[in-house]
């Protein structure tokens, strides 16, 4: 009988160890899955923010380009575009959320409307739209022909300004502590 009790005690101990290991494995995989979901959530939130900003800047750029096109459309086909009209329209479109460049030089107020802004029969107008942090976030470059053609302007560049970034995949806790995973 003594032998039988010893075998039962040994098998009870190994079963307990197996149950503990299985529970630890399940908990470990649960935590790993939770961290993976959290990281994916943070990445999707960042992508949502970037996409929203892109379309906001794109719509501002469309409004800016349409305002320039409306001013140019008042000229008949093959007529000379008045540079002071373009400068007047640019001054109307100046705002705190953008930086306007003519031929690569920043346009400052007050604008001298007698200045020559055409180079090689084009007026090169670049606009940086600034983000919430004041950094350049979106850029458009319009080439306006000095003589009105079929199109009011040619778009040579229309895109988000590239920025370096790194995803922070470390989980944040309510106490402000971070676990750094290496």
CSV table of N, CA and C in Angstrom, one decimal:
chain,number,residue,atom,x,y,z
A,1,UNK,N,0.8,-1.2,0.0
A,1,UNK,CA,0.0,0.0,0.0
A,1,UNK,C,0.9,1.2,0.0
A,2,UNK,N,2.0,1.2,0.7
A,2,UNK,CA,2.9,2.3,0.8
A,2,UNK,C,3.4,2.6,-0.6
A,3,UNK,N,3.7,1.6,-1.4
A,3,UNK,CA,4.2,1.8,-2.7
A,3,UNK,C,3.2,2.5,-3.6
A,4,UNK,N,2.0,2.2,-3.5
A,4,UNK,CA,0.9,2.8,-4.3
A,4,UNK,C,0.8,4.2,-3.9
A,5,UNK,N,0.8,4.6,-2.7
A,5,UNK,CA,0.7,6.0,-2.3
A,5,UNK,C,1.8,6.8,-2.8
A,6,UNK,N,3.1,6.3,-2.8
A,6,UNK,CA,4.2,7.0,-3.3
A,6,UNK,C,4.0,7.3,-4.8
A,7,UNK,N,3.5,6.3,-5.6
A,7,UNK,CA,3.3,6.5,-7.0
A,7,UNK,C,2.3,7.6,-7.3
A,8,UNK,N,1.2,7.6,-6.5
A,8,UNK,CA,0.2,8.5,-6.6
A,8,UNK,C,0.7,9.9,-6.3
A,9,UNK,N,1.5,10.0,-5.3
A,9,UNK,CA,2.1,11.3,-4.9
A,9,UNK,C,3.0,11.9,-6.0
A,10,UNK,N,3.8,11.0,-6.6
A,10,UNK,CA,4.6,11.4,-7.7
A,10,UNK,C,3.8,11.9,-8.9
A,11,UNK,N,2.8,11.2,-9.3
A,11,UNK,CA,2.0,11.5,-10.4
A,11,UNK,C,1.2,12.8,-10.2
A,12,UNK,N,0.8,13.0,-8.9
A,12,UNK,CA,0.1,14.3,-8.6
A,12,UNK,C,1.1,15.5,-8.8
A,13,UNK,N,2.3,15.4,-8.4
A,13,UNK,CA,3.3,16.4,-8.5
A,13,UNK,C,3.6,16.8,-10.0
A,14,UNK,N,3.7,15.8,-10.8
A,14,UNK,CA,4.0,16.0,-12.2
A,14,UNK,C,2.8,16.6,-12.9
A,15,UNK,N,1.6,16.2,-12.6
A,15,UNK,CA,0.4,16.8,-13.2
A,15,UNK,C,0.3,18.2,-12.8
A,16,UNK,N,0.6,18.6,-11.6
A,16,UNK,CA,0.5,20.0,-11.1
A,16,UNK,C,1.5,20.8,-11.9
A,17,UNK,N,2.7,20.3,-12.1
A,17,UNK,CA,3.8,21.0,-12.9
A,17,UNK,C,3.3,21.2,-14.3
A,18,UNK,N,2.7,20.2,-14.9
A,18,UNK,CA,2.2,20.3,-16.3
A,18,UNK,C,1.1,21.4,-16.4
A,19,UNK,N,0.2,21.4,-15.4
A,19,UNK,CA,-0.9,22.4,-15.4
A,19,UNK,C,-0.3,23.8,-15.3
A,20,UNK,N,0.7,23.9,-14.4
A,20,UNK,CA,1.3,25.2,-14.2
A,20,UNK,C,2.0,25.7,-15.5
A,21,UNK,N,2.7,24.8,-16.2
A,21,UNK,CA,3.4,25.1,-17.4
A,21,UNK,C,2.4,25.5,-18.5
A,22,UNK,N,1.3,24.8,-18.6
A,22,UNK,CA,0.3,25.1,-19.6
A,22,UNK,C,-0.3,26.4,-19.3
A,23,UNK,N,-0.6,26.7,-18.1
A,23,UNK,CA,-1.2,28.0,-17.7
A,23,UNK,C,-0.3,29.1,-18.1
A,24,UNK,N,1.0,29.0,-17.7
A,24,UNK,CA,2.0,30.0,-18.0
A,24,UNK,C,2.2,30.2,-19.6
A,25,UNK,N,2.1,29.1,-20.3
A,25,UNK,CA,2.2,29.2,-21.8
A,25,UNK,C,1.0,30.0,-22.3
A,26,UNK,N,-0.2,29.7,-21.9
A,26,UNK,CA,-1.4,30.4,-22.3
A,26,UNK,C,-1.3,31.9,-22.0
A,27,UNK,N,-0.9,32.2,-20.7
A,27,UNK,CA,-0.8,33.6,-20.3
A,27,UNK,C,0.3,34.3,-21.2
A,28,UNK,N,1.4,33.6,-21.4
A,28,UNK,CA,2.5,34.2,-22.2
A,28,UNK,C,2.0,34.5,-23.6
A,29,UNK,N,1.3,33.6,-24.3
A,29,UNK,CA,0.8,33.8,-25.6
A,29,UNK,C,-0.3,34.9,-25.6
A,30,UNK,N,-1.1,35.0,-24.5
A,30,UNK,CA,-2.1,36.0,-24.4
A,30,UNK,C,-1.5,37.4,-24.3
A,31,UNK,N,-0.4,37.5,-23.5
A,31,UNK,CA,0.3,38.8,-23.4
A,31,UNK,C,0.9,39.2,-24.7
A,32,UNK,N,1.6,38.2,-25.4
A,32,UNK,CA,2.2,38.5,-26.7
A,32,UNK,C,1.2,39.0,-27.7
A,33,UNK,N,0.0,38.3,-27.7
A,33,UNK,CA,-1.1,38.7,-28.6
A,33,UNK,C,-1.6,40.1,-28.3
A,34,UNK,N,-1.7,40.4,-27.0
A,34,UNK,CA,-2.2,41.7,-26.6
A,34,UNK,C,-1.2,42.8,-27.1
A,35,UNK,N,0.1,42.5,-26.9
A,35,UNK,CA,1.1,43.5,-27.3
A,35,UNK,C,1.0,43.7,-28.9
A,36,UNK,N,0.8,42.6,-29.6
A,36,UNK,CA,0.8,42.7,-31.0
A,36,UNK,C,-0.4,43.5,-31.5
A,37,UNK,N,-1.6,43.3,-30.9
A,37,UNK,CA,-2.8,44.0,-31.2
A,37,UNK,C,-2.6,45.5,-30.8
A,38,UNK,N,-2.0,45.8,-29.7
A,38,UNK,CA,-1.8,47.2,-29.3
A,38,UNK,C,-0.9,47.9,-30.3
A,39,UNK,N,0.2,47.2,-30.7
A,39,UNK,CA,1.1,47.8,-31.7
A,39,UNK,C,0.4,48.1,-33.0
A,40,UNK,N,-0.4,47.2,-33.5
A,40,UNK,CA,-1.2,47.4,-34.7
A,40,UNK,C,-2.2,48.5,-34.6
A,41,UNK,N,-2.8,48.6,-33.4
A,41,UNK,CA,-3.7,49.7,-33.1
A,41,UNK,C,-3.0,51.1,-33.2
A,42,UNK,N,-1.8,51.2,-32.6
A,42,UNK,CA,-1.1,52.4,-32.6
A,42,UNK,C,-0.7,52.8,-34.0
A,43,UNK,N,-0.2,51.8,-34.8
A,43,UNK,CA,0.2,52.1,-36.2
A,43,UNK,C,-1.0,52.5,-37.0
A,44,UNK,N,-2.2,51.9,-36.8
A,44,UNK,CA,-3.4,52.3,-37.6
A,44,UNK,C,-3.8,53.7,-37.2
A,45,UNK,N,-3.7,54.1,-35.9
A,45,UNK,CA,-4.0,55.4,-35.5
A,45,UNK,C,-3.1,56.5,-36.1
A,46,UNK,N,-1.8,56.1,-36.2
A,46,UNK,CA,-0.8,57.0,-36.9
A,46,UNK,C,-1.1,57.2,-38.3
A,47,UNK,N,-1.5,56.0,-39.0
A,47,UNK,CA,-1.8,56.1,-40.4
A,47,UNK,C,-3.1,56.9,-40.6
A,48,UNK,N,-4.1,56.8,-39.7
A,48,UNK,CA,-5.3,57.6,-39.8
A,48,UNK,C,-5.0,59.1,-39.7
A,49,UNK,N,-4.1,59.4,-38.8
A,49,UNK,CA,-3.7,60.8,-38.6
A,49,UNK,C,-3.1,61.4,-39.9
A,50,UNK,N,-2.1,60.6,-40.4
A,50,UNK,CA,-1.4,61.0,-41.6
A,50,UNK,C,-2.3,61.1,-42.8
A,51,UNK,N,-3.2,60.2,-43.0
A,51,UNK,CA,-4.2,60.2,-44.1
A,51,UNK,C,-5.1,61.4,-44.0
A,52,UNK,N,-5.6,61.7,-42.8
A,52,UNK,CA,-6.4,62.9,-42.6
A,52,UNK,C,-5.7,64.1,-42.9
A,53,UNK,N,-4.4,64.3,-42.4
A,53,UNK,CA,-3.6,65.4,-42.7
A,53,UNK,C,-3.4,65.6,-44.2
A,54,UNK,N,-3.1,64.5,-44.9
A,54,UNK,CA,-2.8,64.5,-46.3
A,54,UNK,C,-4.0,65.1,-47.1
A,55,UNK,N,-5.2,64.6,-46.8
A,55,UNK,CA,-6.4,65.1,-47.5
A,55,UNK,C,-6.7,66.6,-47.1
A,56,UNK,N,-6.5,67.0,-45.9
A,56,UNK,CA,-6.7,68.4,-45.5
A,56,UNK,C,-5.7,69.3,-46.3
A,57,UNK,N,-4.4,68.9,-46.4
A,57,UNK,CA,-3.5,69.7,-47.2
A,57,UNK,C,-3.8,69.6,-48.6
A,58,UNK,N,-4.2,68.5,-49.1
A,58,UNK,CA,-4.6,68.4,-50.6
A,58,UNK,C,-5.7,69.3,-50.9
A,59,UNK,N,-6.7,69.4,-50.0
A,59,UNK,CA,-7.9,70.3,-50.3
A,59,UNK,C,-7.5,71.7,-50.2
A,60,UNK,N,-6.6,72.1,-49.3
A,60,UNK,CA,-6.1,73.5,-49.2
A,60,UNK,C,-5.3,73.8,-50.5
A,61,UNK,N,-4.5,72.8,-51.0
A,61,UNK,CA,-3.8,73.1,-52.2
A,61,UNK,C,-4.7,73.2,-53.4
A,62,UNK,N,-5.8,72.4,-53.5
A,62,UNK,CA,-6.8,72.5,-54.5
A,62,UNK,C,-7.4,73.9,-54.5
A,63,UNK,N,-7.8,74.4,-53.4
A,63,UNK,CA,-8.4,75.7,-53.3
A,63,UNK,C,-7.4,76.8,-53.7
A,64,UNK,N,-6.2,76.7,-53.3
A,64,UNK,CA,-5.1,77.6,-53.7
A,64,UNK,C,-5.0,77.6,-55.2
A,65,UNK,N,-4.8,76.4,-55.8
A,65,UNK,CA,-4.6,76.3,-57.3
A,65,UNK,C,-5.9,76.8,-58.0
A,66,UNK,N,-7.0,76.5,-57.5
A,66,UNK,CA,-8.3,77.0,-58.2
A,66,UNK,C,-8.4,78.5,-58.1
A,67,UNK,N,-8.0,79.2,-57.0
A,67,UNK,CA,-8.0,80.6,-57.0
A,67,UNK,C,-7.0,81.2,-58.0
A,68,UNK,N,-5.8,80.6,-58.2
A,68,UNK,CA,-4.9,81.1,-59.2
A,68,UNK,C,-5.5,80.9,-60.6
A,69,UNK,N,-6.1,79.7,-60.8
A,69,UNK,CA,-6.7,79.5,-62.1
A,69,UNK,C,-7.8,80.4,-62.5
A,70,UNK,N,-8.6,80.8,-61.5
A,70,UNK,CA,-9.7,81.7,-61.7
A,70,UNK,C,-9.2,83.1,-62.1
A,71,UNK,N,-8.1,83.5,-61.5
A,71,UNK,CA,-7.5,84.8,-61.8
A,71,UNK,C,-6.9,84.8,-63.2
A,72,UNK,N,-6.3,83.7,-63.6
A,72,UNK,CA,-5.7,83.5,-64.9
A,72,UNK,C,-6.8,83.4,-66.0
A,73,UNK,N,-7.9,82.8,-65.7
A,73,UNK,CA,-8.9,82.5,-66.7
A,73,UNK,C,-9.6,83.8,-67.2
A,74,UNK,N,-9.4,84.9,-66.5
A,74,UNK,CA,-10.0,86.1,-67.0
A,74,UNK,C,-9.3,86.7,-68.3
A,75,UNK,N,-8.1,86.1,-68.5
A,75,UNK,CA,-7.3,86.5,-69.7
A,75,UNK,C,-7.8,85.6,-70.9
A,76,UNK,N,-7.8,86.2,-72.1
A,76,UNK,CA,-8.2,85.4,-73.2
A,76,UNK,C,-7.0,84.5,-73.7
A,77,UNK,N,-7.3,83.5,-74.5
A,77,UNK,CA,-6.3,82.6,-75.0
A,77,UNK,C,-5.2,83.3,-75.7
A,78,UNK,N,-3.9,83.0,-75.5
A,78,UNK,CA,-2.7,83.6,-76.1
A,78,UNK,C,-2.5,85.1,-75.7
A,79,UNK,N,-3.1,85.5,-74.6
A,79,UNK,CA,-2.8,86.9,-74.2
A,79,UNK,C,-1.8,86.9,-73.0
A,80,UNK,N,-1.1,88.0,-72.8
A,80,UNK,CA,-0.1,88.1,-71.8
A,80,UNK,C,-0.8,88.2,-70.4
A,81,UNK,N,-0.3,87.4,-69.5
A,81,UNK,CA,-0.8,87.4,-68.1
A,81,UNK,C,-0.1,88.6,-67.3
A,82,UNK,N,-0.9,89.4,-66.7
A,82,UNK,CA,-0.4,90.5,-65.9
A,82,UNK,C,0.2,89.9,-64.6
A,83,UNK,N,1.5,90.2,-64.4
A,83,UNK,CA,2.2,89.7,-63.2
A,83,UNK,C,1.7,90.3,-61.9
A,84,UNK,N,1.2,91.5,-62.0
A,84,UNK,CA,0.7,92.2,-60.8
A,84,UNK,C,-0.6,91.5,-60.3
A,85,UNK,N,-1.4,91.0,-61.3
A,85,UNK,CA,-2.6,90.3,-60.9
A,85,UNK,C,-2.2,89.0,-60.2
A,86,UNK,N,-1.2,88.3,-60.7
A,86,UNK,CA,-0.8,87.1,-60.0
A,86,UNK,C,-0.3,87.4,-58.6
A,87,UNK,N,0.5,88.4,-58.5
A,87,UNK,CA,1.0,88.8,-57.2
A,87,UNK,C,-0.1,89.2,-56.2
A,88,UNK,N,-1.1,89.9,-56.8
A,88,UNK,CA,-2.3,90.3,-56.0
A,88,UNK,C,-3.0,89.1,-55.5
A,89,UNK,N,-3.2,88.1,-56.4
A,89,UNK,CA,-3.9,86.8,-56.0
A,89,UNK,C,-3.1,86.1,-54.9
A,90,UNK,N,-1.8,86.1,-55.1
A,90,UNK,CA,-0.9,85.4,-54.1
A,90,UNK,C,-1.0,86.1,-52.7
A,91,UNK,N,-1.0,87.4,-52.7
A,91,UNK,CA,-1.2,88.1,-51.5
A,91,UNK,C,-2.5,87.8,-50.8
A,92,UNK,N,-3.6,87.6,-51.6
A,92,UNK,CA,-4.9,87.3,-51.0
A,92,UNK,C,-4.8,85.9,-50.4
A,93,UNK,N,-4.0,85.0,-51.0
A,93,UNK,CA,-4.0,83.6,-50.5
A,93,UNK,C,-2.9,83.4,-49.5
A,94,UNK,N,-2.2,84.4,-49.0
A,94,UNK,CA,-1.2,84.2,-48.0
A,94,UNK,C,-1.9,84.0,-46.6
A,95,UNK,N,-1.4,83.1,-45.8
A,95,UNK,CA,-2.0,82.8,-44.5
A,95,UNK,C,-0.9,82.3,-43.6
A,96,UNK,N,-1.2,82.1,-42.4
A,96,UNK,CA,-0.2,81.7,-41.4
A,96,UNK,C,0.1,80.2,-41.6
A,97,UNK,N,-0.7,79.5,-42.3
A,97,UNK,CA,-0.5,78.0,-42.5
A,97,UNK,C,0.2,77.7,-43.8
A,98,UNK,N,0.8,78.7,-44.4
A,98,UNK,CA,1.5,78.4,-45.7
A,98,UNK,C,2.7,79.3,-45.9
A,99,UNK,N,3.6,78.9,-46.7
A,99,UNK,CA,4.8,79.7,-47.1
A,99,UNK,C,4.8,79.7,-48.6
A,100,UNK,N,4.7,80.9,-49.2
A,100,UNK,CA,4.7,80.9,-50.7
A,100,UNK,C,6.0,81.4,-51.2
A,101,UNK,N,6.5,80.6,-52.2
A,101,UNK,CA,7.7,80.9,-52.9
A,101,UNK,C,7.5,81.3,-54.3
A,102,UNK,N,8.2,82.3,-54.8
A,102,UNK,CA,8.2,82.6,-56.2
A,102,UNK,C,9.6,82.5,-56.7
A,103,UNK,N,9.8,81.6,-57.7
A,103,UNK,CA,11.1,81.3,-58.3
A,103,UNK,C,12.1,80.9,-57.2
A,104,UNK,N,11.6,80.2,-56.2
A,104,UNK,CA,12.5,79.7,-55.1
A,104,UNK,C,12.7,80.7,-54.0
A,105,UNK,N,12.2,81.9,-54.1
A,105,UNK,CA,12.4,82.9,-53.0
A,105,UNK,C,11.1,83.1,-52.3
A,106,UNK,N,11.2,83.2,-50.9
A,106,UNK,CA,10.0,83.4,-50.1
A,106,UNK,C,9.3,84.7,-50.4
A,107,UNK,N,8.0,84.7,-50.5
A,107,UNK,CA,7.3,85.9,-50.8
A,107,UNK,C,6.9,86.6,-49.4
A,108,UNK,N,7.3,87.8,-49.2
A,108,UNK,CA,7.1,88.5,-48.0
A,108,UNK,C,6.2,89.7,-48.2
A,109,UNK,N,5.4,90.0,-47.2
A,109,UNK,CA,4.5,91.2,-47.2
A,109,UNK,C,5.3,92.4,-46.8
A,110,UNK,N,5.1,93.6,-47.3
A,110,UNK,CA,4.2,93.9,-48.4
A,110,UNK,C,4.9,93.5,-49.7
A,111,UNK,N,4.0,93.2,-50.7
A,111,UNK,CA,4.5,92.7,-52.0
A,111,UNK,C,4.7,93.8,-52.9
A,112,UNK,N,5.9,93.9,-53.5
A,112,UNK,CA,6.2,94.9,-54.6
A,112,UNK,C,5.6,94.3,-55.9
A,113,UNK,N,4.5,94.9,-56.3
A,113,UNK,CA,3.8,94.4,-57.5
A,113,UNK,C,4.4,94.8,-58.8
A,114,UNK,N,5.5,95.6,-58.7
A,114,UNK,CA,6.2,96.0,-59.9
A,114,UNK,C,7.4,95.1,-60.2
A,115,UNK,N,7.7,94.1,-59.3
A,115,UNK,CA,8.8,93.2,-59.5
A,115,UNK,C,8.6,92.2,-60.6
A,116,UNK,N,9.6,91.9,-61.3
A,116,UNK,CA,9.6,90.9,-62.4
A,116,UNK,C,9.6,89.5,-61.7
A,117,UNK,N,8.6,88.7,-62.0
A,117,UNK,CA,8.6,87.4,-61.4
A,117,UNK,C,8.6,86.2,-62.4
A,118,UNK,N,8.6,86.6,-63.7
A,118,UNK,CA,8.7,85.6,-64.7
A,118,UNK,C,10.1,85.2,-65.1
A,119,UNK,N,10.4,84.0,-65.2
A,119,UNK,CA,11.7,83.5,-65.7
A,119,UNK,C,11.5,82.4,-66.7
A,120,UNK,N,12.1,82.6,-67.9
A,120,UNK,CA,12.0,81.6,-69.0
A,120,UNK,C,10.5,81.5,-69.4
A,121,UNK,N,9.8,82.6,-69.4
A,121,UNK,CA,8.4,82.6,-69.8
A,121,UNK,C,7.4,81.9,-68.9
A,122,UNK,N,7.9,81.6,-67.7
A,122,UNK,CA,7.1,81.0,-66.6
A,122,UNK,C,7.2,81.7,-65.3
A,123,UNK,N,6.1,81.6,-64.6
A,123,UNK,CA,6.2,82.1,-63.2
A,123,UNK,C,6.1,80.9,-62.3
A,124,UNK,N,7.2,80.6,-61.6
A,124,UNK,CA,7.3,79.4,-60.8
A,124,UNK,C,6.8,79.7,-59.4
A,125,UNK,N,5.6,79.2,-59.0
A,125,UNK,CA,5.0,79.4,-57.7
A,125,UNK,C,5.0,78.1,-56.9
A,126,UNK,N,5.7,78.2,-55.8
A,126,UNK,CA,5.7,77.0,-54.9
A,126,UNK,C,5.1,77.4,-53.6
A,127,UNK,N,4.4,76.4,-53.0
A,127,UNK,CA,3.7,76.7,-51.7
A,127,UNK,C,4.0,75.5,-50.8
A,128,UNK,N,4.5,75.9,-49.6
A,128,UNK,CA,4.6,74.9,-48.5
A,128,UNK,C,3.4,75.1,-47.6
A,129,UNK,N,2.7,74.1,-47.3
A,129,UNK,CA,1.6,74.2,-46.3
A,129,UNK,C,2.2,73.6,-45.0
A,130,UNK,N,2.1,74.4,-43.9
A,130,UNK,CA,2.7,74.1,-42.7
A,130,UNK,C,1.8,73.2,-41.8
A,131,UNK,N,2.4,72.3,-41.1
A,131,UNK,CA,1.6,71.4,-40.2
A,131,UNK,C,1.3,72.1,-38.9
A,132,UNK,N,0.7,71.4,-38.0
A,132,UNK,CA,0.4,72.0,-36.7
A,132,UNK,C,1.6,72.4,-35.9
A,133,UNK,N,2.7,71.7,-36.1
A,133,UNK,CA,4.0,72.1,-35.4
A,133,UNK,C,4.8,73.2,-36.1
A,134,UNK,N,4.2,73.7,-37.2
A,134,UNK,CA,4.9,74.8,-37.9
A,134,UNK,C,5.9,74.3,-38.9
A,135,UNK,N,6.1,73.0,-39.1
A,135,UNK,CA,7.0,72.4,-40.0
A,135,UNK,C,6.4,72.3,-41.4
A,136,UNK,N,7.2,72.3,-42.4
A,136,UNK,CA,6.7,72.1,-43.8
A,136,UNK,C,6.1,70.7,-43.9
A,137,UNK,N,4.8,70.6,-44.3
A,137,UNK,CA,4.2,69.3,-44.4
A,137,UNK,C,3.8,68.9,-45.8
A,138,UNK,N,3.4,69.9,-46.6
A,138,UNK,CA,2.9,69.6,-48.0
A,138,UNK,C,3.4,70.6,-48.9
A,139,UNK,N,3.8,70.2,-50.1
A,139,UNK,CA,4.3,71.1,-51.1
A,139,UNK,C,3.7,71.0,-52.4
A,140,UNK,N,3.4,72.1,-53.1
A,140,UNK,CA,2.9,72.1,-54.5
A,140,UNK,C,3.8,73.1,-55.2
A,141,UNK,N,4.0,72.8,-56.5
A,141,UNK,CA,4.8,73.7,-57.3
A,141,UNK,C,4.0,73.9,-58.6
A,142,UNK,N,3.6,75.1,-58.9
A,142,UNK,CA,2.8,75.4,-60.1
A,142,UNK,C,3.7,76.3,-61.0
A,143,UNK,N,3.7,75.9,-62.3
A,143,UNK,CA,4.4,76.7,-63.3
A,143,UNK,C,3.3,77.4,-64.1
A,144,UNK,N,3.3,78.7,-64.0
A,144,UNK,CA,2.3,79.5,-64.7
A,144,UNK,C,2.9,80.1,-66.0
A,145,UNK,N,2.4,79.8,-67.2
A,145,UNK,CA,3.0,80.4,-68.4
A,145,UNK,C,2.7,81.9,-68.4
A,146,UNK,N,3.7,82.6,-69.0
A,146,UNK,CA,3.5,84.1,-69.0
A,146,UNK,C,2.4,84.4,-70.1
A,147,UNK,N,2.3,83.6,-71.1
A,147,UNK,CA,1.2,83.8,-72.1
A,147,UNK,C,0.2,82.6,-71.8
A,148,UNK,N,-1.0,83.0,-71.7
A,148,UNK,CA,-2.0,82.0,-71.3
A,148,UNK,C,-2.2,81.0,-72.5
A,149,UNK,N,-2.1,79.7,-72.1
A,149,UNK,CA,-2.3,78.6,-73.1
A,149,UNK,C,-3.6,77.9,-72.8
A,150,UNK,N,-3.6,76.6,-73.1
A,150,UNK,CA,-4.8,75.8,-72.9
A,150,UNK,C,-5.1,75.6,-71.4
A,151,UNK,N,-4.0,75.4,-70.6
A,151,UNK,CA,-4.1,75.2,-69.2
A,151,UNK,C,-3.7,76.5,-68.5
A,152,UNK,N,-4.3,76.8,-67.3
A,152,UNK,CA,-3.9,78.0,-66.6
A,152,UNK,C,-2.5,77.8,-66.0
A,153,UNK,N,-2.1,76.6,-65.6
A,153,UNK,CA,-0.8,76.3,-65.0
A,153,UNK,C,-0.5,74.8,-65.2
A,154,UNK,N,0.8,74.5,-65.0
A,154,UNK,CA,1.2,73.1,-65.1
A,154,UNK,C,1.7,72.8,-63.6
A,155,UNK,N,1.3,71.6,-63.2
A,155,UNK,CA,1.7,71.2,-61.9
A,155,UNK,C,2.9,70.4,-62.0
A,156,UNK,N,4.0,70.8,-61.4
A,156,UNK,CA,5.3,70.0,-61.5
A,156,UNK,C,5.5,69.2,-60.3
A,157,UNK,N,4.9,69.6,-59.2
A,157,UNK,CA,5.1,68.8,-57.9
A,157,UNK,C,3.9,69.0,-57.0
A,158,UNK,N,3.3,67.9,-56.5
A,158,UNK,CA,2.2,68.0,-55.6
A,158,UNK,C,2.2,66.8,-54.7
A,159,UNK,N,2.8,67.0,-53.5
A,159,UNK,CA,3.0,65.8,-52.6
A,159,UNK,C,3.3,66.3,-51.2
A,160,UNK,N,3.2,65.3,-50.3
A,160,UNK,CA,3.5,65.5,-48.9
A,160,UNK,C,5.0,65.5,-48.8
A,161,UNK,N,5.5,66.4,-48.0
A,161,UNK,CA,6.9,66.5,-47.7
A,161,UNK,C,7.4,65.3,-46.8
A,162,UNK,N,8.4,64.7,-47.3
A,162,UNK,CA,8.8,63.5,-46.5
A,162,UNK,C,9.4,63.9,-45.2
A,163,UNK,N,9.2,63.0,-44.2
A,163,UNK,CA,9.8,63.2,-42.9
A,163,UNK,C,10.2,61.9,-42.4
A,164,UNK,N,11.3,61.9,-41.6
A,164,UNK,CA,11.8,60.7,-41.0
A,164,UNK,C,11.0,60.4,-39.8
A,165,UNK,N,10.7,59.2,-39.5
A,165,UNK,CA,9.9,58.8,-38.3
A,165,UNK,C,10.3,57.4,-37.9
A,166,UNK,N,9.9,57.0,-36.7
A,166,UNK,CA,10.2,55.7,-36.2
A,166,UNK,C,9.0,55.3,-35.4
A,167,UNK,N,8.5,54.1,-35.6
A,167,UNK,CA,7.3,53.7,-34.8
A,167,UNK,C,7.8,53.3,-33.4
A,168,UNK,N,7.0,53.8,-32.4
A,168,UNK,CA,7.3,53.4,-31.1
A,168,UNK,C,6.4,52.2,-30.7
A,169,UNK,N,7.0,51.1,-30.6
A,169,UNK,CA,6.2,49.9,-30.4
A,169,UNK,C,6.2,49.4,-29.0
A,170,UNK,N,6.7,50.3,-28.1
A,170,UNK,CA,6.7,49.9,-26.7
A,170,UNK,C,5.4,50.2,-26.1
A,171,UNK,N,4.8,49.3,-25.3
A,171,UNK,CA,3.5,49.6,-24.7
A,171,UNK,C,3.6,50.6,-23.6
A,172,UNK,N,2.6,51.5,-23.5
A,172,UNK,CA,2.6,52.4,-22.4
A,172,UNK,C,1.6,52.0,-21.3
A,173,UNK,N,2.0,52.2,-20.1
A,173,UNK,CA,1.1,51.8,-19.0
A,173,UNK,C,0.6,53.0,-18.3
A,174,UNK,N,-0.4,52.8,-17.5
A,174,UNK,CA,-1.1,53.9,-16.8
A,174,UNK,C,-0.2,54.7,-15.9
A,175,UNK,N,0.7,54.1,-15.3
A,175,UNK,CA,1.6,54.7,-14.4
A,175,UNK,C,2.7,55.5,-15.1
A,176,UNK,N,2.8,55.4,-16.4
A,176,UNK,CA,3.8,56.0,-17.2
A,176,UNK,C,5.0,55.2,-17.4
A,177,UNK,N,5.1,54.0,-16.9
A,177,UNK,CA,6.2,53.1,-17.0
A,177,UNK,C,6.2,52.5,-18.4
A,178,UNK,N,7.4,52.2,-18.9
A,178,UNK,CA,7.5,51.6,-20.2
A,178,UNK,C,8.3,50.3,-20.1
A,179,UNK,N,8.0,49.3,-20.8
A,179,UNK,CA,8.8,48.1,-20.9
A,179,UNK,C,9.5,48.2,-22.2
A,180,UNK,N,10.8,48.2,-22.2
A,180,UNK,CA,11.6,48.2,-23.4
A,180,UNK,C,11.9,46.8,-23.9
A,181,UNK,N,11.4,46.5,-25.1
A,181,UNK,CA,11.6,45.1,-25.6
A,181,UNK,C,12.8,45.2,-26.6
A,182,UNK,N,13.7,44.4,-26.4
A,182,UNK,CA,14.9,44.4,-27.3
A,182,UNK,C,15.0,43.1,-28.0
